[in-house]
C-alpha positions in Angstrom: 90.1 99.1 87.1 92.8 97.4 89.4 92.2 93.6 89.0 93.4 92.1 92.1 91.2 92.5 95.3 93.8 91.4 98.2 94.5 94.1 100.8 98.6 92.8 101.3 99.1 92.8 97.5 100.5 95.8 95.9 98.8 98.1 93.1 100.4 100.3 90.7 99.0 103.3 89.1 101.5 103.8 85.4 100.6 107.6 85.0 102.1 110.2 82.0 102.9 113.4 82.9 103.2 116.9 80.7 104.0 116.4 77.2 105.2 113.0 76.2 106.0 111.9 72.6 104.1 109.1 71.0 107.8 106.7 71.6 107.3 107.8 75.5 103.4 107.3 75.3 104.4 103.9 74.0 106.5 103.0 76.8 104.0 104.1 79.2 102.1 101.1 77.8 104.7 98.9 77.8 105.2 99.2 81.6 101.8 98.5 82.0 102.2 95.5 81.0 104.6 94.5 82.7 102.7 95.6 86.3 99.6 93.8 85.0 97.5 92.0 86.8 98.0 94.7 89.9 97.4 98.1 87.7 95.0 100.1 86.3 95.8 98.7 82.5 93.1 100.9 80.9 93.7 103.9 83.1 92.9 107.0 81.5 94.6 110.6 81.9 94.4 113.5 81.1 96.6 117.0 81.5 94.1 118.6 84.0 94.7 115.8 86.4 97.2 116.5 89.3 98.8 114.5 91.7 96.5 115.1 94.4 93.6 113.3 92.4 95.2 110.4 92.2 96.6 110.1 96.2 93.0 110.7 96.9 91.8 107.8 94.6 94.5 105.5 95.4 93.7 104.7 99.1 90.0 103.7 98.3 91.3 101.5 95.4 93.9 100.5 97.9 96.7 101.5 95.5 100.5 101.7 96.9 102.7 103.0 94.0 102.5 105.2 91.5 105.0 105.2 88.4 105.2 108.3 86.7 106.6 109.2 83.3 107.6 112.3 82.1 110.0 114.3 79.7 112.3 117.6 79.6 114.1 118.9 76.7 117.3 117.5 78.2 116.2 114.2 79.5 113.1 111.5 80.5 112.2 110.4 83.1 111.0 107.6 85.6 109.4 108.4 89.0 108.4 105.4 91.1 106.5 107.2 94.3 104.9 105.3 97.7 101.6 106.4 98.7 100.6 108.0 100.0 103.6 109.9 102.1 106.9 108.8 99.8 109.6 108.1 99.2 110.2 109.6 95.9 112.5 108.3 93.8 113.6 110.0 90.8 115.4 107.7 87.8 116.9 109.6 84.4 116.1 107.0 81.3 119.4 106.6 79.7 118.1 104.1 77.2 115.0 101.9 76.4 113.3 99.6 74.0 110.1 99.1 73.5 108.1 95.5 73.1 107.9 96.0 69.7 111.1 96.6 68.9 112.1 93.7 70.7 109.9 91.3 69.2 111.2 92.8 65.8 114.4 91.4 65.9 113.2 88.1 67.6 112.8 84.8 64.9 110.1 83.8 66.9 108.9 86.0 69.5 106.7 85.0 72.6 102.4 85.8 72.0 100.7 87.3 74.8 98.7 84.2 75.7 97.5 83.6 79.2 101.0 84.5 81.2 100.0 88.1 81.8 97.4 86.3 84.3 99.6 86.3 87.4 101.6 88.7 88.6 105.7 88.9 87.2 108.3 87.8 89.7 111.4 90.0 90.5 115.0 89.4 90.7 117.8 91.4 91.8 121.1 90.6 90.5 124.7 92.8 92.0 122.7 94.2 95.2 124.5 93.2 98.2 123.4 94.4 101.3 127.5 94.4 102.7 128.7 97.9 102.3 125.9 99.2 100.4 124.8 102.9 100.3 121.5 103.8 101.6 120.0 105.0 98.5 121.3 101.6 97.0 119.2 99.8 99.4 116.2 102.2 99.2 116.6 101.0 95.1 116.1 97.0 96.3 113.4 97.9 98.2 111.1 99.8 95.8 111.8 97.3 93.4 111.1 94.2 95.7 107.6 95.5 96.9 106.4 97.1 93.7 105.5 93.7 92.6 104.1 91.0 95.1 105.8 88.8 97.8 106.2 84.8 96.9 105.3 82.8 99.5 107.2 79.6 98.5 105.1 77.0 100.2 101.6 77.8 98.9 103.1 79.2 95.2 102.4 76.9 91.8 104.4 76.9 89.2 102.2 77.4 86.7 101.6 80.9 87.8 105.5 81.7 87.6 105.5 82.5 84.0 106.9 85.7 83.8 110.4 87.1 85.3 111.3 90.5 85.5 115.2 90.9 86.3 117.0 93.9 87.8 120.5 94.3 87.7 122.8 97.2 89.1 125.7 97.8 87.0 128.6 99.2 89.4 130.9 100.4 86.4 128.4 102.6 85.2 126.1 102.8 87.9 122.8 101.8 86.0 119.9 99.8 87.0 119.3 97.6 84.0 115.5 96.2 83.8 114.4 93.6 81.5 111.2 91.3 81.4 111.3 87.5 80.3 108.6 85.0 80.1 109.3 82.0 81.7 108.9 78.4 79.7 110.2 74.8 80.4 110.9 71.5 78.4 111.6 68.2 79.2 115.6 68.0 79.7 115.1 63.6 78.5 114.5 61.6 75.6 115.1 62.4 72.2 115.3 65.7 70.6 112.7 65.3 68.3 110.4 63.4 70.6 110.5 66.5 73.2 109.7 69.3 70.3 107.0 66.7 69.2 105.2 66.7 72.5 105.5 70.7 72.9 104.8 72.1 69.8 101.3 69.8 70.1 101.8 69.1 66.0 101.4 65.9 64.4 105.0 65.6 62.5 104.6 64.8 58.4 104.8 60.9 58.2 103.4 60.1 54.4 107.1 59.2 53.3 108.0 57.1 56.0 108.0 53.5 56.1 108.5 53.0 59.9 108.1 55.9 62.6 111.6 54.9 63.5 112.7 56.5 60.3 111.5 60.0 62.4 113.9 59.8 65.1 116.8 58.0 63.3 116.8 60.3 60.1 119.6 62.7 60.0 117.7 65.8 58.0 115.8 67.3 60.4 112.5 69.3 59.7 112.4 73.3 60.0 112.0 74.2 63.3 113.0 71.2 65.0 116.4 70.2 66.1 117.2 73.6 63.7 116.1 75.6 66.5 117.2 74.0 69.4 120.6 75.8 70.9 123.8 73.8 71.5 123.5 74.7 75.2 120.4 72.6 76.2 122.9 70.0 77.8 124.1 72.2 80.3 123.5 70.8 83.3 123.3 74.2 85.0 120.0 75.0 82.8 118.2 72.0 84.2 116.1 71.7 87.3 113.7 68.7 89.2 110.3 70.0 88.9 108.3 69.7 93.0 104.8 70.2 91.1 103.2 69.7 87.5 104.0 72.8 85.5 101.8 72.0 82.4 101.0 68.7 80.5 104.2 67.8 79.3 106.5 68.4 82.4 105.2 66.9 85.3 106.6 66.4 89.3 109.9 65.0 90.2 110.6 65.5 86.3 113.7 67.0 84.9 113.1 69.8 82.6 115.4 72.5 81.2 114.3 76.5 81.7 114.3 79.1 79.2 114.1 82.0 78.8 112.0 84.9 76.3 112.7 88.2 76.3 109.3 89.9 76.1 110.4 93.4 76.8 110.2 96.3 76.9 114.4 97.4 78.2 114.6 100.3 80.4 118.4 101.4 81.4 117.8 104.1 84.6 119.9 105.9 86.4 119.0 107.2 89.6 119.1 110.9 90.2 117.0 112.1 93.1 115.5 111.1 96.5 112.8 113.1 98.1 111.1 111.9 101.2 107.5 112.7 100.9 105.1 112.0 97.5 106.7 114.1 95.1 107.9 116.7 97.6 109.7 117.7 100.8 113.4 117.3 101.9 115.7 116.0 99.4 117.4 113.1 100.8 120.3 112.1 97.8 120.6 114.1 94.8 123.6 112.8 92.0 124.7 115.7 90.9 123.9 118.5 93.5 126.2 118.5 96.7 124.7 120.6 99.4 126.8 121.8 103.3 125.3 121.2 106.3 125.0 125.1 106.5 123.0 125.3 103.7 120.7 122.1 104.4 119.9 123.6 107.9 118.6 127.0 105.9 116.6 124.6 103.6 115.0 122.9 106.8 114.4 126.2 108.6 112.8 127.6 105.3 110.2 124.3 104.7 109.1 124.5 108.6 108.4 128.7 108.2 106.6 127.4 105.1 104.5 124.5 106.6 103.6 127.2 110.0 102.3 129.7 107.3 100.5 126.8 105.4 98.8 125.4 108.8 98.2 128.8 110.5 96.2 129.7 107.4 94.5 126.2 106.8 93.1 127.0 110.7 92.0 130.9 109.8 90.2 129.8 106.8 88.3 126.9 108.6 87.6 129.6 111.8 85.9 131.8 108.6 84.1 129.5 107.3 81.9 128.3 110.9 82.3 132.2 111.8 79.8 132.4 108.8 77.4 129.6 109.1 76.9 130.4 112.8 76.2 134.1 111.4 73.7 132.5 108.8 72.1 130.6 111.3 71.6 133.8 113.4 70.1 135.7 110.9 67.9 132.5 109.7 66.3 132.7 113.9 66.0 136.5 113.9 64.3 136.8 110.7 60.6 137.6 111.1 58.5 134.8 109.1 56.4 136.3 107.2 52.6 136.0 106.9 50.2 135.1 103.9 48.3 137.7 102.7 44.6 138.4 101.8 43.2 139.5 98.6 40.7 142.2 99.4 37.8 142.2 96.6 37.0 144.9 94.2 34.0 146.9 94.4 32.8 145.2 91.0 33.5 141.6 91.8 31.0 142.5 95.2 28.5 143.8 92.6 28.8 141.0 90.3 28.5 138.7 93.2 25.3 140.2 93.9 24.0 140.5 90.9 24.4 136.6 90.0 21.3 135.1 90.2 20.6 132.0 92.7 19.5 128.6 91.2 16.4 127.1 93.4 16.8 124.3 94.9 15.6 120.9 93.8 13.2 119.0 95.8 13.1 115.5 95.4 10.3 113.3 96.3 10.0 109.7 97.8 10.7 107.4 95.7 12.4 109.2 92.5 16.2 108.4 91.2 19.0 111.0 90.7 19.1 111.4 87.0 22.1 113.2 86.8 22.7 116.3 84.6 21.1 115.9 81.0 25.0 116.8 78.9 26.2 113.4 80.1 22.9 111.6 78.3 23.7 112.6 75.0 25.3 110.1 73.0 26.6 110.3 69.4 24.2 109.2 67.0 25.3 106.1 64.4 27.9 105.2 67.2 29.5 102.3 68.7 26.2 100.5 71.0 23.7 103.6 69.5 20.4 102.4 69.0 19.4 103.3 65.9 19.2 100.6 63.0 19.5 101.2 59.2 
């Protein structure tokens, strides 16, 4: 079921394909999550399910992108596909994490909660547009309208609670994805007083003679100033909030951002462009260098092969009304046929004959249709009988 109902924003469909291991399956998941609230989270499929049922199922569902998972013996791989007539683009997994294996080596790792509500927002980090190869830019692309535009003047920061950041690694030619959620405190006052008002705990006061003791003390409590990093006074870390981001931090309020991994990590390369959903020309392939020669005898080979495909697709439908107007034909021509007449036997005549006739009845002025005499008997001793003990 594909939450969102707006036409402009775009849906996902997060599909395995072949045989997966459970680690893969996981993953699968994991991405869900991270397109959620514009996928199908509880999509369900299956190994008899091809490509073609889910282009046809995606434009009444108004779905735009499909992201496909599969595996080889060699490698596994990530397939993000526009529907419904491409590009393909074709990314090896070099390495990943999954959610839980982030949160496992996390002291305090972020719940679910209510962030998966909105959609994530995207950031692209090392993509400039100066210089850049095409299939670079076809990367920024796909990645920028897989997940919803931001229309800064109508957006509230409430719903920006989740961050998912992309960044292109030149050495090695990756494209590093990770997924945050999105928190902020207030940057003034006390230490203790701002974990006081977030963590929404009354702090342990029994030993205390004044409640100035609880700011001037110098042991602090577990998960208090403990917890809080030496970099919170960076200057670059804090921001002046435009709106009310939750109770705590309010407009024209200084507050400091941070930061929760959430996961899961995916490390792609990308290996393969094809122009159409899963098929047709290869536009940019990493590892297979084609000449010009050889490209045109490609192209000359895929149009022989779409004449054959369209030249049959036409004799096929020419069969099928050849048929129905033969069907039709032979449904006018047909003769309809007639019902016909049991003759009798010569011993049903005789027993006709032989049956005598009842007389008729004659009924005088003045005397009442009785009815036949079977319907006048009644059950003696019953309910309304007339007969007393």
């Amino acid at each position: 079921n594909v939450k969102s109902s707006s036409t402009n924003v775009p849906k996902t469909f997060v599909v395995k394909r072949g045989k997966l291991s459970h680690l893969v399956k996981s993953l699968t998941e994991d991405v869900r999550k991270i397109m959620e609230p514009n996928t199908a989270s509880k999509l369900k499929d299956s190994k008899s399910n091809k490509l073609k049922d889910f282009i046809n199922v995606a434009g009444p569902l108004g779905v735009s992108h499909f992201l496909l998972f599969s595996a080889t013996e060699n490698a596994k791989y990530l397939k993000i596909c526009k529907t419904p007539r491409g590009p393909t683009l074709t990314f090896r997994i070099d390495k990943y994490s999954l959610e839980r294996d982030v949160k496992k080596a996390q002291k305090n790792p972020k719940s679910r909660g209510k962030s998966f509500l909105n959609p994530a927002l995207v950031v692209l980090n090392n993509f400039s547009t100066a210089g850049q190869e095409s299939e670079k830019k076809l990367c920024a692309l796909t990645f920028q309208n897989i997940f919803p535009a931001v229309n800064v003047k109508k957006a509230k920061l409430s719903s920006c609670k989740r961050v998912v950041l992309v960044d292109h690694d030149k050495e090695t030619n990756l494209y590093r994805l990770r997924h945050f959620h999105v928190d902020a405190k207030p940057a003034k006052g006390d230490r203790k007083l701002r974990k006081m008002l977030k963590s929404r705990e009354v702090p342990d006061m029994g030993r205390m003679a004044d409640i100035s003791e609880f700011f001037t003390s110098a042991a602090s409590s577990p998960g208090s100033d403990s917890d809080v990093s030496d970099s919170e006074d960076d200057p670059k870390t804090k921001v002046q909030l435009a709106q009310d981001l939750d109770r705590v931090n309010k407009a024209k309020s200084t507050a400091k951002i941070l930061l929760k991994e959430l996961g899961p990590r995916l490390d792609l390369e990308l290996v393969k462009v094809e122009e159409g959903a899963c098929e047709g020309r290869v536009l940019f392939h990493q590892y297979v260098e084609k000449t010009v020669e050889e490209v045109k005898t490609q192209d000359e080979l895929r149009a022989q092969k779409e004449q054959l495909k369209t030249k049959r697709r036409k004799e096929q439908e020419e069969n099928v009304k050849r048929k129905e107007r033969e069907k039709e034909r032979k449904e006018r021509e047909k003769p309809k046929k007639r019902p016909r007449l049991r003759e009798k036997n010569d011993d049903e005549k005789n027993d006709d004959d032989d049956w005598p006739e009842e007389p008729a009845k004659e009924y005088k002025e003045g005397d009442v249709y009785e009815g036949d005499n079977k319907n006048k008997s009644k059950k003696k001793g019953g309910f309304g009988s007339s007969n007393k003990r």
